PDB file of C-alpha atoms in Angstrom:
ATOM      1  CA  MET A 261      76.590 132.136  28.806  1.00  0.00           C
ATOM      2  CA  ALA A 262      76.762 135.821  27.885  1.00  0.00           C
ATOM      3  CA  ARG A 263      74.593 138.165  29.935  1.00  0.00           C
ATOM      4  CA  HIS A 264      73.262 141.102  27.965  1.00  0.00           C
ATOM      5  CA  LEU A 265      72.913 144.651  29.206  1.00  0.00           C
ATOM      6  CA  ALA A 266      71.386 147.504  27.217  1.00  0.00           C
ATOM      7  CA  ILE A 267      71.956 151.042  28.479  1.00  0.00           C
ATOM      8  CA  THR A 268      69.829 153.831  27.042  1.00  0.00           C
ATOM      9  CA  TYR A 269      71.305 157.304  27.434  1.00  0.00           C
ATOM     10  CA  VAL A 270      68.732 160.115  27.197  1.00  0.00           C
ATOM     11  CA  ARG A 271      69.618 163.783  26.917  1.00  0.00           C
ATOM     12  CA  HIS A 272      67.455 166.002  29.130  1.00  0.00           C
ATOM     13  CA  PHE A 273      64.756 168.225  27.639  1.00  0.00           C
ATOM     14  CA  ILE A 274      65.835 171.696  26.563  1.00  0.00           C
ATOM     15  CA  THR A 275      66.060 174.658  28.944  1.00  0.00           C
ATOM     16  CA  LYS A 276      65.776 178.407  28.353  1.00  0.00           C
ATOM     17  CA  GLU A 277      69.509 178.637  29.022  1.00  0.00           C
ATOM     18  CA  ASN A 278      70.188 176.012  26.346  1.00  0.00           C
ATOM     19  CA  GLU A 279      68.126 178.071  23.904  1.00  0.00           C
ATOM     20  CA  ALA A 280      70.252 181.105  24.828  1.00  0.00           C
ATOM     21  CA  LYS A 281      73.404 178.989  24.184  1.00  0.00           C
ATOM     22  CA  GLN A 282      74.741 179.488  27.708  1.00  0.00           C
ATOM     23  CA  TYR A 283      77.225 177.124  29.327  1.00  0.00           C
ATOM     24  CA  ILE A 284      75.230 175.501  32.130  1.00  0.00           C
ATOM     25  CA  GLY A 285      77.297 172.489  33.176  1.00  0.00           C
ATOM     26  CA  TRP A 286      76.504 172.451  36.905  1.00  0.00           C
ATOM     27  CA  THR A 287      74.029 175.353  36.875  1.00  0.00           C
ATOM     28  CA  ASN A 288      70.720 174.059  38.257  1.00  0.00           C
ATOM     29  CA  VAL A 289      67.935 175.183  35.916  1.00  0.00           C
ATOM     30  CA  PRO A 290      64.536 173.701  34.959  1.00  0.00           C
ATOM     31  CA  VAL A 291      63.458 172.301  31.591  1.00  0.00           C
ATOM     32  CA  ILE A 292      60.825 173.699  29.289  1.00  0.00           C
ATOM     33  CA  LYS A 293      58.239 170.971  29.769  1.00  0.00           C
ATOM     34  CA  PRO A 294      57.256 169.129  26.560  1.00  0.00           C
ATOM     35  CA  LYS A 295      53.734 168.089  25.614  1.00  0.00           C
ATOM     36  CA  ASN A 296      52.420 164.518  25.502  1.00  0.00           C
ATOM     37  CA  VAL A 297      55.622 162.546  25.764  1.00  0.00           C
ATOM     38  CA  SER A 298      55.324 158.817  25.088  1.00  0.00           C
ATOM     39  CA  HIS A 299      57.707 155.920  24.527  1.00  0.00           C
ATOM     40  CA  GLU A 300      57.931 152.150  24.688  1.00  0.00           C
ATOM     41  CA  LEU A 301      61.012 151.787  26.889  1.00  0.00           C
ATOM     42  CA  LYS A 302      60.671 149.394  29.809  1.00  0.00           C
ATOM     43  CA  PRO A 303      63.853 149.740  31.856  1.00  0.00           C
ATOM     44  CA  GLU A 304      64.380 147.980  35.140  1.00  0.00           C
ATOM     45  CA  ILE A 305      66.398 150.877  36.552  1.00  0.00           C
ATOM     46  CA  VAL A 306      66.298 154.608  35.772  1.00  0.00           C
ATOM     47  CA  MET A 307      69.363 156.631  36.729  1.00  0.00           C
ATOM     48  CA  THR A 308      69.867 160.347  36.316  1.00  0.00           C
ATOM     49  CA  SER A 309      72.167 163.257  36.929  1.00  0.00           C
ATOM     50  CA  ASP A 310      71.150 164.955  40.166  1.00  0.00           C
ATOM     51  CA  LEU A 311      70.697 168.297  38.392  1.00  0.00           C
ATOM     52  CA  LEU A 312      67.127 169.572  38.115  1.00  0.00           C
ATOM     53  CA  ARG A 313      66.830 169.454  34.322  1.00  0.00           C
ATOM     54  CA  CYS A 314      67.691 165.738  34.265  1.00  0.00           C
ATOM     55  CA  ARG A 315      65.550 164.848  37.273  1.00  0.00           C
ATOM     56  CA  GLN A 316      62.569 166.626  35.691  1.00  0.00           C
ATOM     57  CA  THR A 317      63.129 164.846  32.383  1.00  0.00           C
ATOM     58  CA  ALA A 318      63.398 161.469  34.126  1.00  0.00           C
ATOM     59  CA  HIS A 319      60.150 162.023  36.070  1.00  0.00           C
ATOM     60  CA  LEU A 320      58.320 163.177  32.925  1.00  0.00           C
ATOM     61  CA  LEU A 321      59.470 160.125  30.946  1.00  0.00           C
ATOM     62  CA  PHE A 322      59.279 157.529  33.721  1.00  0.00           C
ATOM     63  CA  PRO A 323      56.658 158.740  36.234  1.00  0.00           C
ATOM     64  CA  ASN A 324      56.143 155.284  37.726  1.00  0.00           C
ATOM     65  CA  HIS A 325      59.810 154.466  38.317  1.00  0.00           C
ATOM     66  CA  VAL A 326      62.036 155.086  41.286  1.00  0.00           C
ATOM     67  CA  ILE A 327      64.710 157.468  39.992  1.00  0.00           C
ATOM     68  CA  GLU A 328      68.294 157.031  41.211  1.00  0.00           C
ATOM     69  CA  CYS A 329      70.166 160.359  41.203  1.00  0.00           C
ATOM     70  CA  SER A 330      73.948 160.805  41.153  1.00  0.00           C
ATOM     71  CA  TYR A 331      76.276 163.765  40.683  1.00  0.00           C
ATOM     72  CA  ARG A 332      78.503 161.443  38.654  1.00  0.00           C
ATOM     73  CA  TRP A 333      76.169 161.767  35.657  1.00  0.00           C
ATOM     74  CA  ARG A 334      76.558 165.581  35.625  1.00  0.00           C
ATOM     75  CA  GLU A 335      77.814 167.594  32.679  1.00  0.00           C
ATOM     76  CA  LEU A 336      81.347 169.012  32.720  1.00  0.00           C
ATOM     77  CA  HIS A 337      81.723 171.792  35.307  1.00  0.00           C
ATOM     78  CA  PHE A 338      82.417 174.933  33.264  1.00  0.00           C
ATOM     79  CA  GLY A 339      83.662 176.934  36.248  1.00  0.00           C
ATOM     80  CA  ASP A 340      83.905 180.664  35.538  1.00  0.00           C
ATOM     81  CA  PHE A 341      82.231 180.128  32.149  1.00  0.00           C
ATOM     82  CA  GLU A 342      78.944 178.947  33.712  1.00  0.00           C
ATOM     83  CA  GLY A 343      75.960 181.022  32.626  1.00  0.00           C
ATOM     84  CA  LYS A 344      77.901 182.799  29.893  1.00  0.00           C
ATOM     85  CA  THR A 345      77.726 182.558  26.093  1.00  0.00           C
ATOM     86  CA  TYR A 346      80.389 182.385  23.400  1.00  0.00           C
ATOM     87  CA  GLU A 347      79.723 186.051  22.579  1.00  0.00           C
ATOM     88  CA  GLN A 348      80.435 187.041  26.193  1.00  0.00           C
ATOM     89  CA  LEU A 349      83.582 184.914  26.435  1.00  0.00           C
ATOM     90  CA  GLN A 350      85.190 185.095  22.995  1.00  0.00           C
ATOM     91  CA  THR A 351      87.787 187.704  23.972  1.00  0.00           C
ATOM     92  CA  VAL A 352      88.740 186.014  27.277  1.00  0.00           C
ATOM     93  CA  LYS A 353      92.217 184.475  26.999  1.00  0.00           C
ATOM     94  CA  ALA A 354      91.463 181.489  29.278  1.00  0.00           C
ATOM     95  CA  TYR A 355      88.366 180.720  27.236  1.00  0.00           C
ATOM     96  CA  ARG A 356      90.241 180.803  23.947  1.00  0.00           C
ATOM     97  CA  ARG A 357      92.909 178.487  25.358  1.00  0.00           C
ATOM     98  CA  TRP A 358      90.248 176.059  26.614  1.00  0.00           C
ATOM     99  CA  LEU A 359      88.408 176.116  23.259  1.00  0.00           C
ATOM    100  CA  ASP A 360      91.654 175.366  21.425  1.00  0.00           C
ATOM    101  CA  ASP A 361      92.420 172.312  23.591  1.00  0.00           C
ATOM    102  CA  PRO A 362      89.579 171.360  25.971  1.00  0.00           C
ATOM    103  CA  PHE A 363      91.120 167.955  26.679  1.00  0.00           C
ATOM    104  CA  ARG A 364      94.263 169.606  28.086  1.00  0.00           C
ATOM    105  CA  TYR A 365      92.979 172.780  29.747  1.00  0.00           C
ATOM    106  CA  ALA A 366      90.137 173.243  32.228  1.00  0.00           C
ATOM    107  CA  PRO A 367      87.853 176.266  32.558  1.00  0.00           C
ATOM    108  CA  PRO A 368      89.065 178.430  35.482  1.00  0.00           C
ATOM    109  CA  ASN A 369      87.532 176.974  38.692  1.00  0.00           C
ATOM    110  CA  GLY A 370      86.013 174.194  36.578  1.00  0.00           C
ATOM    111  CA  GLU A 371      86.704 170.556  35.864  1.00  0.00           C
ATOM    112  CA  THR A 372      89.446 169.017  33.757  1.00  0.00           C
ATOM    113  CA  PHE A 373      88.374 166.569  31.074  1.00  0.00           C
ATOM    114  CA  ALA A 374      90.254 163.837  32.954  1.00  0.00           C
ATOM    115  CA  GLN A 375      88.169 164.517  36.083  1.00  0.00           C
ATOM    116  CA  PHE A 376      84.983 164.507  33.996  1.00  0.00           C
ATOM    117  CA  GLU A 377      85.994 161.233  32.327  1.00  0.00           C
ATOM    118  CA  ALA A 378      86.858 159.505  35.632  1.00  0.00           C
ATOM    119  CA  ARG A 379      83.536 160.569  37.155  1.00  0.00           C
ATOM    120  CA  ILE A 380      81.551 159.174  34.223  1.00  0.00           C
ATOM    121  CA  GLU A 381      83.483 155.898  34.252  1.00  0.00           C
ATOM    122  CA  GLN A 382      82.567 155.490  37.938  1.00  0.00           C
ATOM    123  CA  ALA A 383      78.910 156.062  37.031  1.00  0.00           C
ATOM    124  CA  VAL A 384      79.079 153.535  34.176  1.00  0.00           C
ATOM    125  CA  SER A 385      80.681 151.004  36.509  1.00  0.00           C
ATOM    126  CA  ASP A 386      77.796 151.425  38.935  1.00  0.00           C
ATOM    127  CA  ALA A 387      75.262 150.864  36.131  1.00  0.00           C
ATOM    128  CA  ILE A 388      76.887 147.754  34.683  1.00  0.00           C
ATOM    129  CA  HIS A 389      77.196 145.981  38.023  1.00  0.00           C
ATOM    130  CA  ARG A 390      73.415 145.829  38.501  1.00  0.00           C
ATOM    131  CA  SER A 391      71.586 142.521  38.072  1.00  0.00           C
ATOM    132  CA  VAL A 392      69.338 143.801  35.277  1.00  0.00           C
ATOM    133  CA  SER A 393      69.219 143.742  31.474  1.00  0.00           C
ATOM    134  CA  HIS A 394      68.118 147.347  30.705  1.00  0.00           C
ATOM    135  CA  VAL A 395      69.124 150.593  32.392  1.00  0.00           C
ATOM    136  CA  VAL A 396      68.063 154.094  31.338  1.00  0.00           C
ATOM    137  CA  VAL A 397      70.333 157.028  32.190  1.00  0.00           C
ATOM    138  CA  VAL A 398      69.002 160.586  31.838  1.00  0.00           C
ATOM    139  CA  THR A 399      72.019 162.845  31.530  1.00  0.00           C
ATOM    140  CA  HIS A 400      73.708 165.621  29.535  1.00  0.00           C
ATOM    141  CA  GLY A 401      75.034 166.136  26.021  1.00  0.00           C
ATOM    142  CA  GLY A 402      78.716 166.058  26.970  1.00  0.00           C
ATOM    143  CA  VAL A 403      78.291 162.866  28.975  1.00  0.00           C
ATOM    144  CA  ILE A 404      76.564 161.129  26.059  1.00  0.00           C
ATOM    145  CA  ARG A 405      79.235 162.327  23.611  1.00  0.00           C
ATOM    146  CA  TYR A 406      81.911 160.850  25.861  1.00  0.00           C
ATOM    147  CA  ILE A 407      80.042 157.534  26.236  1.00  0.00           C
ATOM    148  CA  LEU A 408      79.560 157.241  22.469  1.00  0.00           C
ATOM    149  CA  SER A 409      83.168 158.165  21.667  1.00  0.00           C
ATOM    150  CA  LYS A 410      84.347 155.396  24.007  1.00  0.00           C
ATOM    151  CA  TYR A 411      81.703 152.656  23.718  1.00  0.00           C
ATOM    152  CA  ALA A 412      79.816 153.026  20.408  1.00  0.00           C
ATOM    153  CA  PRO A 413      80.486 150.291  17.810  1.00  0.00           C
ATOM    154  CA  ASP A 414      81.536 152.813  15.154  1.00  0.00           C
ATOM    155  CA  ILE A 415      84.573 154.860  16.102  1.00  0.00           C
ATOM    156  CA  ARG A 416      84.062 158.625  16.029  1.00  0.00           C
ATOM    157  CA  SER A 417      85.618 161.441  18.003  1.00  0.00           C
ATOM    158  CA  PHE A 418      83.920 163.197  20.931  1.00  0.00           C
ATOM    159  CA  TRP A 419      82.902 166.122  18.694  1.00  0.00           C
ATOM    160  CA  GLU A 420      81.436 163.963  15.916  1.00  0.00           C
ATOM    161  CA  TRP A 421      78.587 162.675  18.090  1.00  0.00           C
ATOM    162  CA  HIS A 422      75.367 164.593  18.689  1.00  0.00           C
ATOM    163  CA  VAL A 423      72.167 163.582  20.476  1.00  0.00           C
ATOM    164  CA  PRO A 424      69.387 166.229  20.398  1.00  0.00           C
ATOM    165  CA  PHE A 425      67.642 167.423  23.546  1.00  0.00           C
ATOM    166  CA  GLY A 426      64.944 164.970  24.631  1.00  0.00           C
ATOM    167  CA  GLU A 427      66.314 162.153  22.474  1.00  0.00           C
ATOM    168  CA  GLY A 428      68.457 159.152  23.268  1.00  0.00           C
ATOM    169  CA  VAL A 429      70.562 156.235  22.135  1.00  0.00           C
ATOM    170  CA  THR A 430      70.645 152.623  23.322  1.00  0.00           C
ATOM    171  CA  LEU A 431      73.936 150.757  23.470  1.00  0.00           C
ATOM    172  CA  TYR A 432      73.729 146.951  23.435  1.00  0.00           C
ATOM    173  CA  ASN A 433      76.530 144.865  24.898  1.00  0.00           C
ATOM    174  CA  THR A 434      77.244 141.915  27.129  1.00  0.00           C
ATOM    175  CA  LYS A 435      78.004 142.585  30.777  1.00  0.00           C
ATOM    176  CA  GLU A 436      81.418 141.034  30.270  1.00  0.00           C
ATOM    177  CA  ARG A 437      82.258 143.399  27.415  1.00  0.00           C
ATOM    178  CA  TRP A 438      80.974 146.400  29.422  1.00  0.00           C
ATOM    179  CA  LYS A 439      83.197 145.406  32.350  1.00  0.00           C
ATOM    180  CA  GLU A 440      86.202 145.017  30.064  1.00  0.00           C
ATOM    181  CA  GLY A 441      85.603 148.469  28.559  1.00  0.00           C
ATOM    182  CA  LYS A 442      84.992 147.014  25.092  1.00  0.00           C
ATOM    183  CA  ARG A 443      82.895 148.723  22.449  1.00  0.00           C
ATOM    184  CA  CYS A 444      79.246 147.788  22.171  1.00  0.00           C
ATOM    185  CA  ILE A 445      77.817 145.245  19.765  1.00  0.00           C
ATOM    186  CA  SER A 446      75.147 147.565  18.372  1.00  0.00           C
ATOM    187  CA  LEU A 447      73.485 150.945  18.806  1.00  0.00           C
ATOM    188  CA  ALA A 448      69.979 152.298  18.176  1.00  0.00           C
ATOM    189  CA  ALA A 449      68.553 155.823  18.310  1.00  0.00           C
ATOM    190  CA  VAL A 450      65.622 156.405  20.686  1.00  0.00           C
ATOM    191  CA  HIS A 451      62.905 158.927  19.829  1.00  0.00           C
ATOM    192  CA  PHE A 452      60.136 160.105  22.116  1.00  0.00           C
ATOM    193  CA  LYS A 453      56.761 160.694  20.471  1.00  0.00           C
ATOM    194  CA  GLY A 454      55.372 164.166  20.931  1.00  0.00           C
ATOM    195  CA  SER A 455      58.566 165.463  22.529  1.00  0.00           C
ATOM    196  CA  GLU A 456      58.256 168.905  20.934  1.00  0.00           C
ATOM    197  CA  ASN A 457      58.562 171.503  23.637  1.00  0.00           C
ATOM    198  CA  GLY A 458      55.595 173.738  24.214  1.00  0.00           C
TER     199      GLY A 458
END
């Protein structure tokens, strides 16, 4: 008999640095707290990136849950580009090279896409080996893009996916299909009522 596992991936609430369009992969900054957040999700496990913006989002959304934190759910490490904007970096040769082919080149002192991918796959493996039917993961935009490009039922590239800050997506699959790395059976967007930041 097939065992079903839904994983909901939630992008953290927005930060001041996000509003300023800075690269903040591993930079530890707080969120702008939203007003009156509500939802109907009832996960058995809540996992999150160990970075502050994700931990804060997880505690705001799931105040009565134990939150499991892991560095594996972190955004790509942008290395020397951390804290900077496109305007500040656009004339830097290493930045231009990375922008032209981010899957081949890494930011100086940052993470390669292959390292990022391997780290996320380890985190997914941890989630799918739990004896539960619904897991929520509070993480980052790049992580969710990668997950959707690999596991969503409709095939789109990494750059074609977008989940807004403070929103999410649930992927439905069987545990067997998750373990085999097969695409999910279905997908649904998750919206949080009153998630406007104030």
